[in-house]
CSV table of C-alpha atoms in Angstrom, one decimal:
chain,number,residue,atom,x,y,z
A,1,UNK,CA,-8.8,-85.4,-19.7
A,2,UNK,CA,-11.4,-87.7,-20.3
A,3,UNK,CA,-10.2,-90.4,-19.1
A,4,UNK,CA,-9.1,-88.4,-15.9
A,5,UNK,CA,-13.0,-87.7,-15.6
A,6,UNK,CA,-14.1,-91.1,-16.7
A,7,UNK,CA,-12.2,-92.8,-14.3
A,8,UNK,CA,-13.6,-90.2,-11.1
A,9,UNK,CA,-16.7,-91.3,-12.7
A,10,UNK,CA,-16.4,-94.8,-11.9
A,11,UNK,CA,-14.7,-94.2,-8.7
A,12,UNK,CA,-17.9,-93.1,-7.0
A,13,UNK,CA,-19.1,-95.6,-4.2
A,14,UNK,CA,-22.3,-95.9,-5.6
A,15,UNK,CA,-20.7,-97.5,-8.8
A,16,UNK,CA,-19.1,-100.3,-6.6
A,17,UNK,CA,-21.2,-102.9,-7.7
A,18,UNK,CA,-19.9,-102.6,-11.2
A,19,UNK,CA,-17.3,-105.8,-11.8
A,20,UNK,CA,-14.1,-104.2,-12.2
A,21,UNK,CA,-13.7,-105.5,-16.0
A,22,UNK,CA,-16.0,-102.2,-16.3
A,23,UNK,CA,-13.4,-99.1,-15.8
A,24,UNK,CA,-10.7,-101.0,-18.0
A,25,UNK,CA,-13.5,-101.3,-21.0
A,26,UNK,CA,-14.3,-97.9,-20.7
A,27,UNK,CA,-10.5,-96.9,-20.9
A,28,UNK,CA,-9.7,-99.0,-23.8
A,29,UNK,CA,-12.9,-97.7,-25.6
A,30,UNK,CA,-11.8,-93.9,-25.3
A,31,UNK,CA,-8.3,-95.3,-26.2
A,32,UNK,CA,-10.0,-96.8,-29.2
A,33,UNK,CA,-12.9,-94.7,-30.3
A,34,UNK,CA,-11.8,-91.4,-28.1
A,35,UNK,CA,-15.1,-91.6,-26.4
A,36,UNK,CA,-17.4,-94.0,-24.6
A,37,UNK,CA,-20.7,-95.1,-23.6
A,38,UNK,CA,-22.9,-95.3,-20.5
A,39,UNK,CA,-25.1,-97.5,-19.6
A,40,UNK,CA,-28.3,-96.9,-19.0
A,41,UNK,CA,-27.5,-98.0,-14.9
A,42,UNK,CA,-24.8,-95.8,-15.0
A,43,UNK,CA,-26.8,-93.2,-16.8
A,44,UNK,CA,-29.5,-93.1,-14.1
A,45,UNK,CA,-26.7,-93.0,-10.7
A,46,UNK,CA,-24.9,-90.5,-12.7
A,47,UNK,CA,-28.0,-88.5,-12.9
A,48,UNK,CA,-29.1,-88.7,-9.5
A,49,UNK,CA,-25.3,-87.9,-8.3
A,50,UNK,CA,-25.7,-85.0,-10.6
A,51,UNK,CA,-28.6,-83.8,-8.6
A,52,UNK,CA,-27.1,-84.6,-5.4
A,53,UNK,CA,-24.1,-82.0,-6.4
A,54,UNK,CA,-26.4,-79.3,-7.5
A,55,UNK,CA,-25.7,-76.4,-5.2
A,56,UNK,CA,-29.2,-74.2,-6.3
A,57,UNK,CA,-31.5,-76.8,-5.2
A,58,UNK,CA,-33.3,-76.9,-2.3
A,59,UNK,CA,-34.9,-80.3,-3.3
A,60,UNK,CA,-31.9,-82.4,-2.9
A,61,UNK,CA,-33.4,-84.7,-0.7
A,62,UNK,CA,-35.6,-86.6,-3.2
A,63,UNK,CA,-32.6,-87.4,-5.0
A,64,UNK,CA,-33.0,-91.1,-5.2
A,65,UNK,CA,-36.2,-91.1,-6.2
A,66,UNK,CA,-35.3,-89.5,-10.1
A,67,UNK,CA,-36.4,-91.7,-12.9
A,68,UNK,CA,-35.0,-92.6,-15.9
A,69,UNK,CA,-35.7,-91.5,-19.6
A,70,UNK,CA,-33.5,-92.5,-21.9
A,71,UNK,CA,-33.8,-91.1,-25.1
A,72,UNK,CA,-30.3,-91.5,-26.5
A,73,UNK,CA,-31.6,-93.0,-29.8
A,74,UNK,CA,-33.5,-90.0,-31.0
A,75,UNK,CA,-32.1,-89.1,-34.3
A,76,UNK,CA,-34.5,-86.6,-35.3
A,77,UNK,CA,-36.0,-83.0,-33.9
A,78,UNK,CA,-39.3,-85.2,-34.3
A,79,UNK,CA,-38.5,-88.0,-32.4
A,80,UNK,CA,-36.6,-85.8,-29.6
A,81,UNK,CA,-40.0,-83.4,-29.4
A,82,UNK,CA,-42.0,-87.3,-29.0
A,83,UNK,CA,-39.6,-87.8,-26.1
A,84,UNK,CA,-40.3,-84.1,-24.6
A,85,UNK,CA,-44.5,-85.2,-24.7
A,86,UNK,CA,-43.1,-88.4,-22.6
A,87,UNK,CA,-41.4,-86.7,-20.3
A,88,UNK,CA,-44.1,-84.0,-19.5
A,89,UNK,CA,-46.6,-86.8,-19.2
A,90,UNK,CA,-44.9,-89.3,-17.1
A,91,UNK,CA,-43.3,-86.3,-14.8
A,92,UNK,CA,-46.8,-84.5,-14.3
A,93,UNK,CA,-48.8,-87.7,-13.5
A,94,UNK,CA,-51.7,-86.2,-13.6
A,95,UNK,CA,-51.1,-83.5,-10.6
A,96,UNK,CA,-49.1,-86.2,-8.4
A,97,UNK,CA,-45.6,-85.0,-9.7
A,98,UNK,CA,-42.5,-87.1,-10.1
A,99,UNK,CA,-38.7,-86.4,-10.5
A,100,UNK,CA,-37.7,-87.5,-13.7
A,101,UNK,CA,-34.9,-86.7,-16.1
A,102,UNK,CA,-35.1,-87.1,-19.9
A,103,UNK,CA,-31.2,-88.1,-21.8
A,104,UNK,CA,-30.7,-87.7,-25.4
A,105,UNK,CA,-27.6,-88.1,-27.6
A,106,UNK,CA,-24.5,-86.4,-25.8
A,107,UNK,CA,-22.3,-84.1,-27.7
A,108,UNK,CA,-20.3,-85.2,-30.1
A,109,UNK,CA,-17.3,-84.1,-33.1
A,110,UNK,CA,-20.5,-83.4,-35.2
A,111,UNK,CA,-22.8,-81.4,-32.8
A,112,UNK,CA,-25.4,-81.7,-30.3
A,113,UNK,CA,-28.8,-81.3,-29.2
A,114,UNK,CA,-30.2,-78.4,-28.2
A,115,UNK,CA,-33.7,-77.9,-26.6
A,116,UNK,CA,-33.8,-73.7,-26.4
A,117,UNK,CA,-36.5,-73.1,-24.4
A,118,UNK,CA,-35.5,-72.8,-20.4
A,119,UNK,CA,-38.2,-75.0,-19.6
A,120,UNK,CA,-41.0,-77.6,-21.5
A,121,UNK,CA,-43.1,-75.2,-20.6
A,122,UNK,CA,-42.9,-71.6,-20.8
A,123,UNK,CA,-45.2,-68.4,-21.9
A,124,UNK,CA,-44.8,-66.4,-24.1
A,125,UNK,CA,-43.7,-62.4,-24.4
A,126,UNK,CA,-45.5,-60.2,-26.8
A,127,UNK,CA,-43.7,-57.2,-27.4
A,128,UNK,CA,-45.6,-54.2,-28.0
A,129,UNK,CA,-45.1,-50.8,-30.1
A,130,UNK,CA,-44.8,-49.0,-27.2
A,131,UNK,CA,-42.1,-51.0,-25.6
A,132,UNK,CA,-44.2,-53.0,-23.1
A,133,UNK,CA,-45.2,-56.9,-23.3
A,134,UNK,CA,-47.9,-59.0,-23.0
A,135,UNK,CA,-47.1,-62.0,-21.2
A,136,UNK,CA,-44.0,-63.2,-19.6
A,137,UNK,CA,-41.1,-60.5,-20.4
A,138,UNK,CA,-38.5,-62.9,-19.5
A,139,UNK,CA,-39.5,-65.0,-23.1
A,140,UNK,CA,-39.7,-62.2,-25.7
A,141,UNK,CA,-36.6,-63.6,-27.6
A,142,UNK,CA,-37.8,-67.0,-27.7
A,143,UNK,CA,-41.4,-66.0,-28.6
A,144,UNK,CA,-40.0,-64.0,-31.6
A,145,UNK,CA,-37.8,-67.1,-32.3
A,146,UNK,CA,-41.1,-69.2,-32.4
A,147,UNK,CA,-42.5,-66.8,-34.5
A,148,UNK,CA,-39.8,-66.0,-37.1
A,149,UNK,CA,-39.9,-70.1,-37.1
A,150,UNK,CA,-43.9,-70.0,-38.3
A,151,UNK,CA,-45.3,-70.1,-35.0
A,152,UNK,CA,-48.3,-68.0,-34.2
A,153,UNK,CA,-49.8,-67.4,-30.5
A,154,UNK,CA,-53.3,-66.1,-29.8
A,155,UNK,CA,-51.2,-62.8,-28.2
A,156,UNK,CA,-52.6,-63.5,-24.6
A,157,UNK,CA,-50.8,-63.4,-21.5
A,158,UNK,CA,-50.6,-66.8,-21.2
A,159,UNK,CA,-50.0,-68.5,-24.3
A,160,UNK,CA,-47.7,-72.0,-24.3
A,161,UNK,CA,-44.7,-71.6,-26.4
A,162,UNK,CA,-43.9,-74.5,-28.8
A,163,UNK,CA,-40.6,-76.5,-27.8
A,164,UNK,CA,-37.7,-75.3,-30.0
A,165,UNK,CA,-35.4,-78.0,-31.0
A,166,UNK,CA,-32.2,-78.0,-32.6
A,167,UNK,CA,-30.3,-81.3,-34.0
A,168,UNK,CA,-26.9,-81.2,-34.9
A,169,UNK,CA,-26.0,-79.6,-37.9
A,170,UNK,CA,-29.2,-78.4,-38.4
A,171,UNK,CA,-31.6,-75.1,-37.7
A,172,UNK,CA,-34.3,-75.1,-35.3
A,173,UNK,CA,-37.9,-76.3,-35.0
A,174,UNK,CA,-40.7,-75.1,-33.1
A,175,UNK,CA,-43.6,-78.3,-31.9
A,176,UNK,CA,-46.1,-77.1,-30.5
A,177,UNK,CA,-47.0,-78.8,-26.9
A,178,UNK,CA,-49.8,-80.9,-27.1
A,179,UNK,CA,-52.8,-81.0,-24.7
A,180,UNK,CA,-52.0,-83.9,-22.6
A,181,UNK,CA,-49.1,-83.1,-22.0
A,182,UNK,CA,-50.2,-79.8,-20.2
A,183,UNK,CA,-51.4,-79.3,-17.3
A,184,UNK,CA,-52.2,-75.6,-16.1
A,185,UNK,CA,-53.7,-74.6,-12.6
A,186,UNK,CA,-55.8,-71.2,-12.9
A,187,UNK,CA,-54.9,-69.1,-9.5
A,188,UNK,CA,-57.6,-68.2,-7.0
A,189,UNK,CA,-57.9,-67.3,-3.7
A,190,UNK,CA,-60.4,-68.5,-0.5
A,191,UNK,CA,-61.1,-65.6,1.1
A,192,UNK,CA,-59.9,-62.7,-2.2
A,193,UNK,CA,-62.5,-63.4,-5.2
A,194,UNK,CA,-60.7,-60.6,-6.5
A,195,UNK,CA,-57.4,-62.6,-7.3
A,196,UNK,CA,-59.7,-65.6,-9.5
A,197,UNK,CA,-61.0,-62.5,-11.6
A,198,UNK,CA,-57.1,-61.4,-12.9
A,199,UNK,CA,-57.1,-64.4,-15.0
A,200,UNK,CA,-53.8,-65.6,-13.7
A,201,UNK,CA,-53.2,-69.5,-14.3
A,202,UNK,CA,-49.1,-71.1,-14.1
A,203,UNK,CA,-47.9,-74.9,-15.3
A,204,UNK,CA,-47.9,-78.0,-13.0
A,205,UNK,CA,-44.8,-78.7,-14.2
A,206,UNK,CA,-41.7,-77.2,-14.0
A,207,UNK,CA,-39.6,-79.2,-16.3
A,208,UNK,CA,-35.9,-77.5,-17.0
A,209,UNK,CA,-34.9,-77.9,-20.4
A,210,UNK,CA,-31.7,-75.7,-20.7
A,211,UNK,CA,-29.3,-76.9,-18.9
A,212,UNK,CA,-26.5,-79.7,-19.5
A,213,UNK,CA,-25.6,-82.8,-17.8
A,214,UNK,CA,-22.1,-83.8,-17.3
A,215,UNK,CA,-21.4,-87.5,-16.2
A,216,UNK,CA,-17.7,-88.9,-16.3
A,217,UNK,CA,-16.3,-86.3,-19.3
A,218,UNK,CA,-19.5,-87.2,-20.9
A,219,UNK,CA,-21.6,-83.6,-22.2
A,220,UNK,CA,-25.5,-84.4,-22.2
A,221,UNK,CA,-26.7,-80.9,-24.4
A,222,UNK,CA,-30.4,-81.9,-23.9
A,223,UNK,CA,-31.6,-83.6,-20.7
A,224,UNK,CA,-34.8,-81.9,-19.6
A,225,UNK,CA,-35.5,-82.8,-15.5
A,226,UNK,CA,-38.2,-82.1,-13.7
A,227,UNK,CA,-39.9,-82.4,-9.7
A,228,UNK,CA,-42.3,-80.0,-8.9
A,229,UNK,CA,-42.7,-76.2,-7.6
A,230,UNK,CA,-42.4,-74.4,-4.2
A,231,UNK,CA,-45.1,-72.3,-4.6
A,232,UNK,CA,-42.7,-68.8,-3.8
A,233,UNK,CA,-41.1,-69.6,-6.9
A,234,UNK,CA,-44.3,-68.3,-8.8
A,235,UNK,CA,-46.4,-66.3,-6.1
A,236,UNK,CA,-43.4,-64.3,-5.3
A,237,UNK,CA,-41.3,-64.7,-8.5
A,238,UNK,CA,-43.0,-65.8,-11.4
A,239,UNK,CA,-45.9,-63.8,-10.8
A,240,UNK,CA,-44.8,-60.9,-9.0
A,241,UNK,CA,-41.5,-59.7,-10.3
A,242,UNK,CA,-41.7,-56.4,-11.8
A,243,UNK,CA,-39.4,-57.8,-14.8
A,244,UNK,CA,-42.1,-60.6,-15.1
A,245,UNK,CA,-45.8,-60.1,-14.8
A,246,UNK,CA,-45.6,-57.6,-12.0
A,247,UNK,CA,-49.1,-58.3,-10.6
A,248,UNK,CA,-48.5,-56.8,-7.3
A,249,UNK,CA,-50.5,-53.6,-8.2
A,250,UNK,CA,-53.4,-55.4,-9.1
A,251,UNK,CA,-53.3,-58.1,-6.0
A,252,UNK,CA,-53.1,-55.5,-4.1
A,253,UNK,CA,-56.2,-53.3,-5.9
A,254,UNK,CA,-58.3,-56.6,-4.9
A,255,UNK,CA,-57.1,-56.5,-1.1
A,256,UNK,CA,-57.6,-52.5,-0.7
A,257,UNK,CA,-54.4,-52.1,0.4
A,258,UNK,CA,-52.8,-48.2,0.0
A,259,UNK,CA,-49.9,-48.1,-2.5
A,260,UNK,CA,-48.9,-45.0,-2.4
A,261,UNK,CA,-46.2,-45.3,0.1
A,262,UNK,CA,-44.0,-48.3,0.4
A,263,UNK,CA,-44.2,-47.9,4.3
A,264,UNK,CA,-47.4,-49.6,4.3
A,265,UNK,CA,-46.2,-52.5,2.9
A,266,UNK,CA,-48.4,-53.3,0.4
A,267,UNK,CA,-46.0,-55.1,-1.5
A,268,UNK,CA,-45.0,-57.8,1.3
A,269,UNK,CA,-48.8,-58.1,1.7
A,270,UNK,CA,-49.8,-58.8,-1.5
A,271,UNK,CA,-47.0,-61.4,-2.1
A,272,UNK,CA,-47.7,-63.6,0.8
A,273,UNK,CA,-51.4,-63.5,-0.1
A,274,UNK,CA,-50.2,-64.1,-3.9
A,275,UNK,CA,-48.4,-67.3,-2.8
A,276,UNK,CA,-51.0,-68.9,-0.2
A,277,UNK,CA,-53.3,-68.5,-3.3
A,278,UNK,CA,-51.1,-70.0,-5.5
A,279,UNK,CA,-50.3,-73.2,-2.6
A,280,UNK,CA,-54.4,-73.1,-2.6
A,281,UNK,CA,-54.8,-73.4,-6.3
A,282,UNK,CA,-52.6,-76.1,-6.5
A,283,UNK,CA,-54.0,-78.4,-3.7
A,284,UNK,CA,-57.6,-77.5,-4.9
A,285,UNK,CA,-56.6,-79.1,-8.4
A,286,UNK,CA,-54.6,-82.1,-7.3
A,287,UNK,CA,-51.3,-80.5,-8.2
A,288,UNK,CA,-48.1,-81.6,-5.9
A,289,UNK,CA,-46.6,-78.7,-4.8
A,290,UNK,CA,-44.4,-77.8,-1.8
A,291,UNK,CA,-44.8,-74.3,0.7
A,292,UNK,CA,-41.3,-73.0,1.6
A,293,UNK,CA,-41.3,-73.5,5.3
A,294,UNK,CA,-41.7,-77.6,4.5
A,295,UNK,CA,-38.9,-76.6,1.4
A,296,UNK,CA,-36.6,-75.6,3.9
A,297,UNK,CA,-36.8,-78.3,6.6
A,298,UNK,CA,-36.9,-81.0,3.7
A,299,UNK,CA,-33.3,-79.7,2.7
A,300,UNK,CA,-31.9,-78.9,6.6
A,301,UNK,CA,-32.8,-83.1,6.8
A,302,UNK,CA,-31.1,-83.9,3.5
A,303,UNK,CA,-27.9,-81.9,4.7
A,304,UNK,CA,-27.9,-84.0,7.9
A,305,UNK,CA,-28.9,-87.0,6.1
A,306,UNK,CA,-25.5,-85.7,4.2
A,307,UNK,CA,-23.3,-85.5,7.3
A,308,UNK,CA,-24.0,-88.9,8.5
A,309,UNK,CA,-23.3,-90.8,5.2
A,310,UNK,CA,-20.2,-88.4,5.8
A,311,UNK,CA,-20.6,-86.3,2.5
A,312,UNK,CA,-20.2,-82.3,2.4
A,313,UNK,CA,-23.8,-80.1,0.5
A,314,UNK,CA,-22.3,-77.7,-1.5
A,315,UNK,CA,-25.1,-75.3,-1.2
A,316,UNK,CA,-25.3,-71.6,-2.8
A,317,UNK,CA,-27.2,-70.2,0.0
A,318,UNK,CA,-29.2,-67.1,-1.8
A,319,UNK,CA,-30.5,-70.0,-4.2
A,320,UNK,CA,-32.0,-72.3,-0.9
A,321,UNK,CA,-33.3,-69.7,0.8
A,322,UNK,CA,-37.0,-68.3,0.0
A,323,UNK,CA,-37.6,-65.1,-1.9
A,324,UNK,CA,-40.2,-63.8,1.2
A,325,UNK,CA,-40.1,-64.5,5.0
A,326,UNK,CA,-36.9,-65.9,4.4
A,327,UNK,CA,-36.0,-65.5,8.2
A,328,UNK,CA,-38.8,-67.6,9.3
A,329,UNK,CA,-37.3,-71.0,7.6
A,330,UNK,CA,-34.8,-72.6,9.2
A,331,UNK,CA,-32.5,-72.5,6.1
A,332,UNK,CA,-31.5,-68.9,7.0
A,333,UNK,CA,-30.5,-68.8,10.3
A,334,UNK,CA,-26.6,-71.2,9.4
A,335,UNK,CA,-23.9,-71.6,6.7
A,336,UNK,CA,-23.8,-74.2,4.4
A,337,UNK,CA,-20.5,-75.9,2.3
A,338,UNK,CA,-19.3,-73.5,-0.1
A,339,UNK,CA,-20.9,-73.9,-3.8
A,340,UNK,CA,-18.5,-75.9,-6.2
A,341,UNK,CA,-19.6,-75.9,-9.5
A,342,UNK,CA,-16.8,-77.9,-10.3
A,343,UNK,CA,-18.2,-80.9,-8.7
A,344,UNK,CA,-19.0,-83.5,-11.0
A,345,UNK,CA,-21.3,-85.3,-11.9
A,346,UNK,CA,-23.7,-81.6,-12.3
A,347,UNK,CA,-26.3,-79.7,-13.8
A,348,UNK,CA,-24.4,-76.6,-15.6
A,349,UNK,CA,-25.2,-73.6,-16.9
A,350,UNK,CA,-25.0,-73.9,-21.4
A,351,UNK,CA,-25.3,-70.7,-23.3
A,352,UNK,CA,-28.2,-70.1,-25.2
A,353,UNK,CA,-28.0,-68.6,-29.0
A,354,UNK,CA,-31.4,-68.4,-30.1
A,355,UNK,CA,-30.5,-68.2,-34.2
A,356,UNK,CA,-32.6,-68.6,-37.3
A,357,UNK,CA,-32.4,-68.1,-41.0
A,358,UNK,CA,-34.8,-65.5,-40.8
A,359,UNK,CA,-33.5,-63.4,-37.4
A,360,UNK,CA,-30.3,-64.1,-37.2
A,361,UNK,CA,-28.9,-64.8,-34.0
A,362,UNK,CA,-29.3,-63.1,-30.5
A,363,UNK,CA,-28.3,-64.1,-26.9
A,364,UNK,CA,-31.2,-65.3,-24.6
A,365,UNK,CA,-31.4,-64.1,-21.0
A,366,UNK,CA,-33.0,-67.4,-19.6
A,367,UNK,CA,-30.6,-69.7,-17.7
């Protein structure tokens, strides 16, 4: 089986500069040794192939331009968190974003890495006595991880959780994200000085930290990858999802709109003035960041860009097009090549099991 995957691997046209001496080492290694090793080339066009295949994202286009990490040597939870600090910082670039990918240790016989948290950078959920939360719902498990791990936040609605890392073998860690390696952009709005007064504020970066990497039979656990937001993805999701922050109700309170019947649509105003104060934020700070319209004509080039270099985009369509006006992008309005999560090299789904000596074990929600 994996030298059936290895050898698909090496297949790929954009491995034909490889001398041919290459696919017959790598046989005789997993003959040998029942595994093998990539190098750091093959690493880096295995990643961006990865990307390529990735049927969720609408950002395929920039898929030559990911950088390289390579982390493989990181033995400890210590050196792997170091690693996590590197990537934030050389991905954020101080506002002007860049796609970069992160690679430690695959999995092996004895384990392999885990990094629990969805993303680098996440906030935390309080859960309250009376059943409601403070903060980001979606992270209550992982903040009471952090916390049955020795971590204490501040109990706000925005408090950074640590990075929690888990070696082979071993329990986890929480580390604690230090300050410049975050970057946070505080949400107002030109024309609403209500919106700057709810306090809301989201990451620069969004840096994915959950998922695996499979390249030629080869099982990356940890490989945190990161480009940079559509601002939807928090004025209309993040933001404004009831099983999230749910700030609709109070946008809407600042644009004296009537909410007591959905007719008036209150809800579809408040969530497009949501997310232009979100895409104003973000340019006002010097944070890259991308509107969906331009989202969706970046991808509808990259499909075409696709066709001509005579390669099918497996595309999930509910995944490329935007959670509002989703009609009024050009993404919408066509079918795409059906989703094959079996494509390889990928990005795939890893369950989560966020465990501890102290709690046990339970099932995160976040992938």
């Amino acid at each position: 089986m994996l030298w059936r995957e290895a050898e698909a691997f090496y297949r790929l046209p954009e491995l034909s500069h490889l001398p041919k001496a290459r696919l017959a080492e790598v046989r005789r290694a997993i003959e040998t040794d029942g595994s093998y090793q990539h190098t750091p080339d093959e690493l880096l066009i295995g990643a961006k192939v990865a990307w390529r295949n990735h049927a969720r994202c609408i950002g395929r286009m920039h898929w030559r331009s990911l950088r390289l990490l390579d982390f493989r040597h990181c033995r400890t939870a210590e050196e792997v968190a170091q690693a996590c600090w590197e990537h934030l910082r050389q991905s954020t670039n101080k506002g002007q974003l860049r796609s970069v990918i992160t690679i430690f240790a695959p999995r092996t016989a004895q384990g392999e890495i885990r990094i629990l948290n969805p993303q680098l950078i996440r906030y935390a959920g309080y859960r309250q006595a009376d059943g409601t939360v403070i903060g980001d719902p979606l992270h209550v498990e992982i903040t009471e991880l952090a916390q049955a791990l020795g971590w204490n936040g501040t109990g706000g609605a925005f408090d950074v959780l640590p990075v929690i890392i888990q070696m082979p073998g071993d329990h986890p860690r929480a580390f604690d994200v230090p300050a410049d390696a975050l970057l946070e952009v505080p949400i107002s709005h030109p024309e609403l000085p209500g919106i700057a007064e709810l306090g809301l504020k989201w990451h620069a970066n969004p840096a994915v930290s959950n998922m695996g990497l499979e390249i030629g039979g080869i099982s990356y656990t940890a490989a945190p990858f990161s480009g940079w937001y559509v601002g939807s993805e928090i004025g209309a999701r993040n933001l404004s999802d009831t099983y999230r922050y749910d700030v609709l109700p109070d946008v809407a309170a600042c644009m004296g709109l009537d909410t007591r019947h959905d007719r008036t649509l209150w809800k579809d105003r408040a969530l497009v003035e949501l997310t232009y104060a979100v895409l104003h934020s973000y340019r006002q700070a010097g944070v890259l960041i991308v509107d969906h319209h331009s989202a969706a004509r970046q991808f509808l080039n990259h499909v075409d860009a696709e066709g001509q270099a005579g390669r099918p985009v497996p595309t999930q369509w509910s995944w490329v097009n935007p959670p509002l006006s989703a009609s009024a992008t050009p993404t919408y309005h066509r079918t795409y090549d059906a989703p094959d999560f079996g494509l390889r090299p990928n990005f795939v789904s890893q369950d989560t099991v966020l465990s501890c000596p102290v709690t046990g074990a339970v099932r995160a929600v976040e992938q």
